[in-house]
PDB file of C-alpha atoms in Angstrom:
ATOM      1  CA  MET A   1       4.765 -14.687 -11.427  1.00  0.00           C
ATOM      2  CA  LYS A   2       5.163 -18.226  -9.854  1.00  0.00           C
ATOM      3  CA  ILE A   3       5.090 -16.795  -6.308  1.00  0.00           C
ATOM      4  CA  LYS A   4       1.966 -15.444  -7.032  1.00  0.00           C
ATOM      5  CA  THR A   5       0.235 -18.172  -8.699  1.00  0.00           C
ATOM      6  CA  LEU A   6       1.806 -20.771  -5.988  1.00  0.00           C
ATOM      7  CA  TYR A   7       0.341 -18.398  -3.432  1.00  0.00           C
ATOM      8  CA  PHE A   8      -2.966 -18.677  -4.932  1.00  0.00           C
ATOM      9  CA  ILE A   9      -3.519 -22.179  -4.774  1.00  0.00           C
ATOM     10  CA  PHE A  10      -2.437 -22.630  -1.183  1.00  0.00           C
ATOM     11  CA  ILE A  11      -5.269 -19.484  -0.064  1.00  0.00           C
ATOM     12  CA  THR A  12      -8.127 -21.065  -2.609  1.00  0.00           C
ATOM     13  CA  LEU A  13      -9.233 -19.418  -5.286  1.00  0.00           C
ATOM     14  CA  PHE A  14     -12.113 -17.183  -3.882  1.00  0.00           C
ATOM     15  CA  CYS A  15     -13.125 -13.615  -2.531  1.00  0.00           C
ATOM     16  CA  SER A  16     -13.658 -13.409   0.810  1.00  0.00           C
ATOM     17  CA  TYR A  17     -15.506  -9.866   1.996  1.00  0.00           C
ATOM     18  CA  THR A  18     -16.532  -9.966   5.444  1.00  0.00           C
ATOM     19  CA  ILE A  19     -17.138  -6.809   8.191  1.00  0.00           C
ATOM     20  CA  SER A  20     -17.540  -7.811  11.718  1.00  0.00           C
ATOM     21  CA  SER A  21     -18.312  -5.817  15.216  1.00  0.00           C
ATOM     22  CA  SER A  22     -16.351  -7.469  16.972  1.00  0.00           C
ATOM     23  CA  TYR A  23     -13.449  -5.087  16.781  1.00  0.00           C
ATOM     24  CA  GLY A  24     -15.725  -2.209  14.889  1.00  0.00           C
ATOM     25  CA  TYR A  25     -15.264  -1.915  11.219  1.00  0.00           C
ATOM     26  CA  SER A  26     -13.685  -4.877   9.627  1.00  0.00           C
ATOM     27  CA  PHE A  27     -12.881  -6.675   6.233  1.00  0.00           C
ATOM     28  CA  GLU A  28     -10.835  -9.201   4.513  1.00  0.00           C
ATOM     29  CA  PHE A  29     -10.302 -10.291   1.137  1.00  0.00           C
ATOM     30  CA  ILE A  30      -7.998 -13.204   0.683  1.00  0.00           C
ATOM     31  CA  TYR A  31      -8.339 -12.937  -2.850  1.00  0.00           C
ATOM     32  CA  PHE A  32      -9.758 -10.317  -5.226  1.00  0.00           C
ATOM     33  CA  GLY A  33     -12.059 -12.247  -7.388  1.00  0.00           C
ATOM     34  CA  ASN A  34     -12.507 -10.538 -11.211  1.00  0.00           C
ATOM     35  CA  GLY A  35     -15.288  -8.741 -11.541  1.00  0.00           C
ATOM     36  CA  THR A  36     -16.118  -8.199  -7.397  1.00  0.00           C
ATOM     37  CA  ASP A  37     -18.084  -4.860  -6.965  1.00  0.00           C
ATOM     38  CA  LEU A  38     -16.338  -4.241  -3.734  1.00  0.00           C
ATOM     39  CA  ILE A  39     -13.251  -2.041  -5.124  1.00  0.00           C
ATOM     40  CA  THR A  40     -13.455   1.417  -7.113  1.00  0.00           C
ATOM     41  CA  PHE A  41     -10.523   1.620  -9.345  1.00  0.00           C
ATOM     42  CA  ASN A  42      -8.963   5.286 -10.709  1.00  0.00           C
ATOM     43  CA  GLY A  43      -6.401   6.015 -13.135  1.00  0.00           C
ATOM     44  CA  ASP A  44      -5.184   2.940 -14.849  1.00  0.00           C
ATOM     45  CA  ALA A  45      -5.908   0.209 -11.930  1.00  0.00           C
ATOM     46  CA  GLU A  46      -7.248  -2.937 -12.892  1.00  0.00           C
ATOM     47  CA  TYR A  47      -7.554  -6.437 -11.749  1.00  0.00           C
ATOM     48  CA  GLY A  48      -4.085  -7.342 -12.746  1.00  0.00           C
ATOM     49  CA  PRO A  49      -2.925  -9.511 -15.859  1.00  0.00           C
ATOM     50  CA  GLU A  50      -1.864 -12.898 -15.613  1.00  0.00           C
ATOM     51  CA  ILE A  51       1.675 -13.622 -17.004  1.00  0.00           C
ATOM     52  CA  ASP A  52      -0.325 -14.602 -20.512  1.00  0.00           C
ATOM     53  CA  GLY A  53      -0.851 -11.183 -20.811  1.00  0.00           C
ATOM     54  CA  MET A  54      -4.432 -11.946 -21.771  1.00  0.00           C
ATOM     55  CA  SER A  55      -6.239 -13.086 -18.797  1.00  0.00           C
ATOM     56  CA  LYS A  56      -7.050 -11.415 -15.536  1.00  0.00           C
ATOM     57  CA  SER A  57      -5.341 -12.695 -12.109  1.00  0.00           C
ATOM     58  CA  GLY A  58      -6.625 -12.529  -8.479  1.00  0.00           C
ATOM     59  CA  ALA A  59      -5.031  -9.478  -7.556  1.00  0.00           C
ATOM     60  CA  LEU A  60      -5.237  -5.614  -8.043  1.00  0.00           C
ATOM     61  CA  GLY A  61      -3.263  -4.103 -10.590  1.00  0.00           C
ATOM     62  CA  LEU A  62      -2.380  -0.477  -9.939  1.00  0.00           C
ATOM     63  CA  THR A  63      -0.407   0.067 -13.131  1.00  0.00           C
ATOM     64  CA  GLN A  64      -0.935  -1.195 -16.545  1.00  0.00           C
ATOM     65  CA  ASP A  65       2.168  -2.512 -19.183  1.00  0.00           C
ATOM     66  CA  LYS A  66       0.902  -0.978 -22.036  1.00  0.00           C
ATOM     67  CA  ILE A  67       0.571   3.128 -20.684  1.00  0.00           C
ATOM     68  CA  LYS A  68       3.521   5.074 -20.440  1.00  0.00           C
ATOM     69  CA  TYR A  69       4.073   6.637 -17.025  1.00  0.00           C
ATOM     70  CA  SER A  70       1.153   4.438 -15.618  1.00  0.00           C
ATOM     71  CA  HIS A  71      -0.462   4.586 -12.664  1.00  0.00           C
ATOM     72  CA  GLY A  72      -3.901   4.264 -10.353  1.00  0.00           C
ATOM     73  CA  GLN A  73      -5.618   3.749  -7.536  1.00  0.00           C
ATOM     74  CA  ALA A  74      -7.919   0.786  -5.914  1.00  0.00           C
ATOM     75  CA  LEU A  75      -9.960   1.373  -3.085  1.00  0.00           C
ATOM     76  CA  PHE A  76     -12.506   0.027  -1.391  1.00  0.00           C
ATOM     77  CA  ILE A  77     -15.895   0.552  -2.291  1.00  0.00           C
ATOM     78  CA  ASN A  78     -17.343   2.367   0.983  1.00  0.00           C
ATOM     79  CA  PRO A  79     -16.054   5.420   3.206  1.00  0.00           C
ATOM     80  CA  ILE A  80     -14.429   4.523   6.620  1.00  0.00           C
ATOM     81  CA  PRO A  81     -15.031   6.189  10.012  1.00  0.00           C
ATOM     82  CA  PHE A  82     -11.918   7.217  10.950  1.00  0.00           C
ATOM     83  CA  LYS A  83     -12.260   9.706  13.456  1.00  0.00           C
ATOM     84  CA  SER A  84     -14.716  10.528  15.676  1.00  0.00           C
ATOM     85  CA  ASN A  85     -16.797  14.012  15.893  1.00  0.00           C
ATOM     86  CA  SER A  86     -14.615  14.730  19.007  1.00  0.00           C
ATOM     87  CA  SER A  87     -11.354  14.458  16.614  1.00  0.00           C
ATOM     88  CA  TYR A  88     -10.180  11.138  18.697  1.00  0.00           C
ATOM     89  CA  VAL A  89      -8.414   8.768  16.275  1.00  0.00           C
ATOM     90  CA  TYR A  90      -9.539   5.816  16.036  1.00  0.00           C
ATOM     91  CA  SER A  91      -6.903   3.189  16.080  1.00  0.00           C
ATOM     92  CA  PHE A  92      -6.144   0.554  12.627  1.00  0.00           C
ATOM     93  CA  LYS A  93      -4.380  -2.153  11.615  1.00  0.00           C
ATOM     94  CA  THR A  94      -4.092  -3.400   8.053  1.00  0.00           C
ATOM     95  CA  GLU A  95      -2.219  -6.361   6.278  1.00  0.00           C
ATOM     96  CA  PHE A  96      -1.412  -7.238   2.714  1.00  0.00           C
ATOM     97  CA  THR A  97       0.714  -9.097   0.570  1.00  0.00           C
ATOM     98  CA  PHE A  98       2.242  -6.859  -2.336  1.00  0.00           C
ATOM     99  CA  ILE A  99       4.387  -7.795  -5.229  1.00  0.00           C
ATOM    100  CA  ILE A 100       6.749  -5.479  -7.413  1.00  0.00           C
ATOM    101  CA  THR A 101       7.921  -6.660 -10.587  1.00  0.00           C
ATOM    102  CA  PRO A 102      10.185  -4.882 -13.237  1.00  0.00           C
ATOM    103  CA  GLN A 103       9.518  -6.461 -16.844  1.00  0.00           C
ATOM    104  CA  ASN A 104      13.061  -5.975 -17.738  1.00  0.00           C
ATOM    105  CA  LYS A 105      14.972  -6.863 -14.648  1.00  0.00           C
ATOM    106  CA  ALA A 106      18.143  -5.060 -15.865  1.00  0.00           C
ATOM    107  CA  ASN A 107      16.690  -2.000 -15.997  1.00  0.00           C
ATOM    108  CA  PRO A 108      14.249  -1.542 -13.177  1.00  0.00           C
ATOM    109  CA  SER A 109      11.865   1.478 -14.161  1.00  0.00           C
ATOM    110  CA  GLY A 110      10.455   2.250 -10.547  1.00  0.00           C
ATOM    111  CA  HIS A 111       8.402   3.416  -8.898  1.00  0.00           C
ATOM    112  CA  GLY A 112       6.390   1.878  -6.596  1.00  0.00           C
ATOM    113  CA  LEU A 113       3.208   1.479  -4.489  1.00  0.00           C
ATOM    114  CA  ALA A 114       1.458   2.594  -1.166  1.00  0.00           C
ATOM    115  CA  PHE A 115      -1.136   2.030   0.838  1.00  0.00           C
ATOM    116  CA  ILE A 116      -3.334   4.963   0.891  1.00  0.00           C
ATOM    117  CA  ILE A 117      -5.959   6.688   3.142  1.00  0.00           C
ATOM    118  CA  VAL A 118      -7.302   9.463   1.251  1.00  0.00           C
ATOM    119  CA  PRO A 119     -10.644  11.616   1.579  1.00  0.00           C
ATOM    120  CA  ASN A 120     -12.076  11.163  -1.794  1.00  0.00           C
ATOM    121  CA  ASP A 121     -12.414   8.072  -4.268  1.00  0.00           C
ATOM    122  CA  LYS A 122     -12.223   9.639  -7.057  1.00  0.00           C
ATOM    123  CA  ASN A 123      -9.308  11.890  -7.905  1.00  0.00           C
ATOM    124  CA  ASP A 124      -7.928  12.646 -11.089  1.00  0.00           C
ATOM    125  CA  ASP A 125      -5.894  15.299 -10.045  1.00  0.00           C
ATOM    126  CA  VAL A 126      -2.639  12.877  -9.390  1.00  0.00           C
ATOM    127  CA  SER A 127       0.393  11.740 -11.268  1.00  0.00           C
ATOM    128  CA  GLY A 128       2.740   9.249 -11.946  1.00  0.00           C
ATOM    129  CA  LEU A 129       6.299   8.980 -11.275  1.00  0.00           C
ATOM    130  CA  GLY A 130       7.379   9.810  -7.626  1.00  0.00           C
ATOM    131  CA  TYR A 131       4.050  10.853  -6.852  1.00  0.00           C
ATOM    132  CA  LEU A 132       2.659   7.447  -6.980  1.00  0.00           C
ATOM    133  CA  GLY A 133      -0.649   8.154  -8.114  1.00  0.00           C
ATOM    134  CA  ILE A 134      -1.661   9.752  -4.834  1.00  0.00           C
ATOM    135  CA  VAL A 135      -1.017  13.945  -5.467  1.00  0.00           C
ATOM    136  CA  ASN A 136       0.350  16.234  -8.220  1.00  0.00           C
ATOM    137  CA  ARG A 137       3.276  18.656  -8.306  1.00  0.00           C
ATOM    138  CA  MET A 138       1.326  21.265  -7.251  1.00  0.00           C
ATOM    139  CA  ARG A 139      -0.465  20.184  -4.445  1.00  0.00           C
ATOM    140  CA  ASN A 140       1.758  17.891  -2.818  1.00  0.00           C
ATOM    141  CA  GLY A 141       2.842  19.196   0.719  1.00  0.00           C
ATOM    142  CA  ASN A 142      -0.379  21.136   1.164  1.00  0.00           C
ATOM    143  CA  PRO A 143      -2.411  20.268   4.552  1.00  0.00           C
ATOM    144  CA  LYS A 144      -5.602  20.322   2.803  1.00  0.00           C
ATOM    145  CA  ASN A 145      -4.692  17.140   0.901  1.00  0.00           C
ATOM    146  CA  HIS A 146      -5.658  15.408   4.027  1.00  0.00           C
ATOM    147  CA  PHE A 147      -3.453  11.892   3.171  1.00  0.00           C
ATOM    148  CA  PHE A 148      -1.871   9.152   5.126  1.00  0.00           C
ATOM    149  CA  ALA A 149       0.305   7.130   3.144  1.00  0.00           C
ATOM    150  CA  VAL A 150       2.735   4.046   3.593  1.00  0.00           C
ATOM    151  CA  GLU A 151       5.105   4.157   0.605  1.00  0.00           C
ATOM    152  CA  PHE A 152       7.147   1.261  -0.952  1.00  0.00           C
ATOM    153  CA  ASP A 153       9.443   2.812  -3.095  1.00  0.00           C
ATOM    154  CA  VAL A 154      11.848   1.647  -5.494  1.00  0.00           C
ATOM    155  CA  PHE A 155      12.970   4.726  -6.987  1.00  0.00           C
ATOM    156  CA  GLN A 156      15.476   7.101  -5.487  1.00  0.00           C
ATOM    157  CA  ASP A 157      13.722  10.459  -6.446  1.00  0.00           C
ATOM    158  CA  LYS A 158      16.145  13.224  -5.090  1.00  0.00           C
ATOM    159  CA  SER A 159      13.891  16.112  -5.447  1.00  0.00           C
ATOM    160  CA  LEU A 160      11.206  14.073  -3.462  1.00  0.00           C
ATOM    161  CA  GLY A 161      13.784  13.417  -0.726  1.00  0.00           C
ATOM    162  CA  ASP A 162      14.051   9.867  -1.240  1.00  0.00           C
ATOM    163  CA  ILE A 163      16.960   8.198   0.789  1.00  0.00           C
ATOM    164  CA  ASN A 164      17.482   5.138  -1.565  1.00  0.00           C
ATOM    165  CA  ASP A 165      16.159   3.299  -4.317  1.00  0.00           C
ATOM    166  CA  ASN A 166      14.683   0.441  -2.119  1.00  0.00           C
ATOM    167  CA  HIS A 167      12.801   2.152   1.060  1.00  0.00           C
ATOM    168  CA  VAL A 168       9.560   2.551   3.071  1.00  0.00           C
ATOM    169  CA  GLY A 169       8.267   5.541   4.003  1.00  0.00           C
ATOM    170  CA  ILE A 170       5.515   7.460   6.139  1.00  0.00           C
ATOM    171  CA  ASN A 171       3.601  10.316   4.013  1.00  0.00           C
ATOM    172  CA  ILE A 172       1.655  12.893   5.389  1.00  0.00           C
ATOM    173  CA  ASN A 173      -0.034  15.017   2.753  1.00  0.00           C
ATOM    174  CA  SER A 174       2.976  14.741   0.901  1.00  0.00           C
ATOM    175  CA  VAL A 175       5.118  12.368  -0.933  1.00  0.00           C
ATOM    176  CA  ASN A 176       7.964  13.767   0.876  1.00  0.00           C
ATOM    177  CA  SER A 177       8.251  11.372   3.945  1.00  0.00           C
ATOM    178  CA  THR A 178       8.154  12.174   6.952  1.00  0.00           C
ATOM    179  CA  VAL A 179      10.049   8.897   8.350  1.00  0.00           C
ATOM    180  CA  SER A 180      12.317   6.802   5.591  1.00  0.00           C
ATOM    181  CA  LYS A 181      13.982   3.269   6.384  1.00  0.00           C
ATOM    182  CA  LYS A 182      15.733   0.804   4.219  1.00  0.00           C
ATOM    183  CA  ALA A 183      13.418  -2.044   3.382  1.00  0.00           C
ATOM    184  CA  GLY A 184      14.206  -4.809   5.552  1.00  0.00           C
ATOM    185  CA  TYR A 185      13.065  -7.027   8.607  1.00  0.00           C
ATOM    186  CA  TRP A 186      15.015  -7.454  12.068  1.00  0.00           C
ATOM    187  CA  VAL A 187      15.523 -10.989  13.169  1.00  0.00           C
ATOM    188  CA  GLN A 188      16.583 -11.689  16.534  1.00  0.00           C
ATOM    189  CA  SER A 189      19.679 -13.819  17.037  1.00  0.00           C
ATOM    190  CA  LYS A 190      21.913 -14.852  20.309  1.00  0.00           C
ATOM    191  CA  THR A 191      24.010 -11.912  19.985  1.00  0.00           C
ATOM    192  CA  GLY A 192      21.184  -9.304  19.241  1.00  0.00           C
ATOM    193  CA  TRP A 193      19.124  -8.094  16.337  1.00  0.00           C
ATOM    194  CA  VAL A 194      20.227  -8.488  12.876  1.00  0.00           C
ATOM    195  CA  PHE A 195      19.049  -6.315   9.837  1.00  0.00           C
ATOM    196  CA  LYS A 196      17.930  -8.174   6.626  1.00  0.00           C
ATOM    197  CA  GLU A 197      17.722  -5.973   3.574  1.00  0.00           C
ATOM    198  CA  LEU A 198      14.400  -6.670   1.600  1.00  0.00           C
ATOM    199  CA  LYS A 199      14.381  -5.945  -2.134  1.00  0.00           C
ATOM    200  CA  LEU A 200      11.244  -4.766  -2.877  1.00  0.00           C
ATOM    201  CA  SER A 201      11.061  -5.363  -6.592  1.00  0.00           C
ATOM    202  CA  ARG A 202      12.628  -8.808  -6.089  1.00  0.00           C
ATOM    203  CA  ARG A 203       9.311 -10.831  -4.975  1.00  0.00           C
ATOM    204  CA  GLY A 204       5.971 -10.918  -2.992  1.00  0.00           C
ATOM    205  CA  TYR A 205       6.364  -9.374   0.795  1.00  0.00           C
ATOM    206  CA  LYS A 206       4.008  -9.111   3.193  1.00  0.00           C
ATOM    207  CA  ALA A 207       3.066  -6.036   5.347  1.00  0.00           C
ATOM    208  CA  TRP A 208       1.758  -5.195   8.436  1.00  0.00           C
ATOM    209  CA  ILE A 209       0.888  -1.484   9.512  1.00  0.00           C
ATOM    210  CA  GLU A 210      -0.699  -0.392  12.701  1.00  0.00           C
ATOM    211  CA  TYR A 211      -1.580   3.189  14.567  1.00  0.00           C
ATOM    212  CA  GLU A 212      -2.206   3.423  17.932  1.00  0.00           C
ATOM    213  CA  ASN A 213      -2.528   6.539  20.186  1.00  0.00           C
ATOM    214  CA  SER A 214      -0.705   8.918  17.797  1.00  0.00           C
ATOM    215  CA  MET A 215       1.957   5.627  17.068  1.00  0.00           C
ATOM    216  CA  VAL A 216       2.506   4.056  13.636  1.00  0.00           C
ATOM    217  CA  THR A 217       4.148   0.747  12.941  1.00  0.00           C
ATOM    218  CA  VAL A 218       4.994  -0.610   9.837  1.00  0.00           C
ATOM    219  CA  THR A 219       6.672  -4.099   9.523  1.00  0.00           C
ATOM    220  CA  ILE A 220       7.549  -6.207   6.331  1.00  0.00           C
ATOM    221  CA  GLY A 221       8.758  -9.673   5.841  1.00  0.00           C
ATOM    222  CA  PRO A 222       9.556 -12.466   3.405  1.00  0.00           C
ATOM    223  CA  SER A 223       6.866 -14.505   4.669  1.00  0.00           C
ATOM    224  CA  MET A 224       3.314 -14.991   6.205  1.00  0.00           C
ATOM    225  CA  GLU A 225       4.756 -14.943  10.008  1.00  0.00           C
ATOM    226  CA  LYS A 226       5.288 -11.404  11.303  1.00  0.00           C
ATOM    227  CA  PRO A 227       8.833 -10.272  12.453  1.00  0.00           C
ATOM    228  CA  LYS A 228       8.581  -9.059  16.296  1.00  0.00           C
ATOM    229  CA  ARG A 229      10.535  -5.609  15.557  1.00  0.00           C
ATOM    230  CA  PRO A 230       8.776  -3.510  13.588  1.00  0.00           C
ATOM    231  CA  LEU A 231      10.891  -1.321  10.573  1.00  0.00           C
ATOM    232  CA  ILE A 232       9.247   1.635  11.471  1.00  0.00           C
ATOM    233  CA  GLU A 233       8.282   3.363  14.784  1.00  0.00           C
ATOM    234  CA  ALA A 234       7.152   6.857  14.847  1.00  0.00           C
ATOM    235  CA  ARG A 235       5.223   9.161  16.836  1.00  0.00           C
ATOM    236  CA  VAL A 236       2.465  10.741  14.215  1.00  0.00           C
ATOM    237  CA  ASP A 237      -0.547  12.370  15.477  1.00  0.00           C
ATOM    238  CA  LEU A 238      -3.144  11.919  12.565  1.00  0.00           C
ATOM    239  CA  SER A 239      -5.948  14.248  14.313  1.00  0.00           C
ATOM    240  CA  LYS A 240      -5.518  16.883  11.909  1.00  0.00           C
ATOM    241  CA  VAL A 241      -5.100  14.605   8.900  1.00  0.00           C
ATOM    242  CA  VAL A 242      -7.833  12.391   8.835  1.00  0.00           C
ATOM    243  CA  LEU A 243     -11.496  13.420   8.462  1.00  0.00           C
ATOM    244  CA  GLU A 244     -14.284  11.500  10.409  1.00  0.00           C
ATOM    245  CA  LYS A 245     -14.968   9.034   7.492  1.00  0.00           C
ATOM    246  CA  MET A 246     -11.854   8.537   4.587  1.00  0.00           C
ATOM    247  CA  TYR A 247     -11.556   6.033   1.926  1.00  0.00           C
ATOM    248  CA  THR A 248      -8.665   3.333   2.192  1.00  0.00           C
ATOM    249  CA  GLY A 249      -6.886   1.254  -0.320  1.00  0.00           C
ATOM    250  CA  PHE A 250      -3.821   1.604  -2.754  1.00  0.00           C
ATOM    251  CA  ALA A 251      -2.103   3.205  -5.087  1.00  0.00           C
ATOM    252  CA  GLY A 252       0.974   3.061  -7.633  1.00  0.00           C
ATOM    253  CA  SER A 253       2.877   4.172 -10.292  1.00  0.00           C
ATOM    254  CA  MET A 254       5.485   3.442 -12.969  1.00  0.00           C
ATOM    255  CA  GLY A 255       8.369   5.235 -15.122  1.00  0.00           C
ATOM    256  CA  SER A 256       9.255   4.745 -18.321  1.00  0.00           C
ATOM    257  CA  GLY A 257       9.592   1.226 -17.879  1.00  0.00           C
ATOM    258  CA  VAL A 258       7.090  -1.667 -17.596  1.00  0.00           C
ATOM    259  CA  GLU A 259       6.669  -2.453 -14.237  1.00  0.00           C
ATOM    260  CA  ARG A 260       3.384  -4.386 -12.129  1.00  0.00           C
ATOM    261  CA  HIS A 261       2.419  -3.412  -8.618  1.00  0.00           C
ATOM    262  CA  GLU A 262       0.229  -5.602  -7.418  1.00  0.00           C
ATOM    263  CA  ILE A 263      -1.796  -6.633  -4.184  1.00  0.00           C
ATOM    264  CA  LEU A 264      -2.342 -10.152  -3.907  1.00  0.00           C
ATOM    265  CA  ASP A 265      -4.732  -9.836  -0.355  1.00  0.00           C
ATOM    266  CA  TRP A 266      -5.732  -7.547   2.501  1.00  0.00           C
ATOM    267  CA  SER A 267      -7.380  -6.807   5.641  1.00  0.00           C
ATOM    268  CA  PHE A 268      -8.614  -4.520   7.457  1.00  0.00           C
ATOM    269  CA  GLN A 269     -10.109  -3.194  10.711  1.00  0.00           C
ATOM    270  CA  ASN A 270     -10.083  -0.515  13.038  1.00  0.00           C
ATOM    271  CA  SER A 271     -11.880   0.644  16.699  1.00  0.00           C
ATOM    272  CA  ALA A 272     -14.976   2.428  15.306  1.00  0.00           C
ATOM    273  CA  LYS A 273     -18.048   1.673  17.003  1.00  0.00           C
ATOM    274  CA  ASN A 274     -20.934   0.551  14.541  1.00  0.00           C
TER     275      ASN A 274
END
């Protein structure tokens, strides 16, 4: 948790939220102040605990240590326009810092967290474990789910098609990823691009997700500087997935052991016209 504490000192201790008309709909949280009314919590999500287990941190905690198979969602309180009535999907981009922390490093418990775009801000009909607090077994894969997610998964659930226990995936109406890659980032050297793996359950990382003209790019890195080459670049048509207005935020779940899933900061913007 030292990394998180140092990060909070660097960005200063307050919650920042703005809506801008220069790029359509836009907001930014550089710190989640305990008590802000701009986040809706579902399931076990809450403001995360500090290492003393008593006081609250300035992070969004998606799971709770004392609840077995804990899972939850933290969503921006207002619905956001994602598509015009002509079925045109607005371009959007988001970036955030996340940290996944197993409390017993000798026996990591999974499962992971995800950035999500969902149709409802209240959804009790979801499951934990590999379903990441987004969907349940019966509804998984149903086109009526209308959700888009990018998962950061630290448990290999072969029944859900996971490629390994440390991957990033794009999910459309299902937690069975349409595209997934080993977690890591690309560095350009004199001889070409070099891939460096990142262990998702080891420390905090920065993530960038962008959608434009039916293309999704996902990039992660160990610092605030965005790598020049994305981890994932995939053609994904969201015109039949997203509705005109949707909710966005994060979901996470853990397995039989204790693992914390936290979001430290978050910004979002899209091209919707106000």
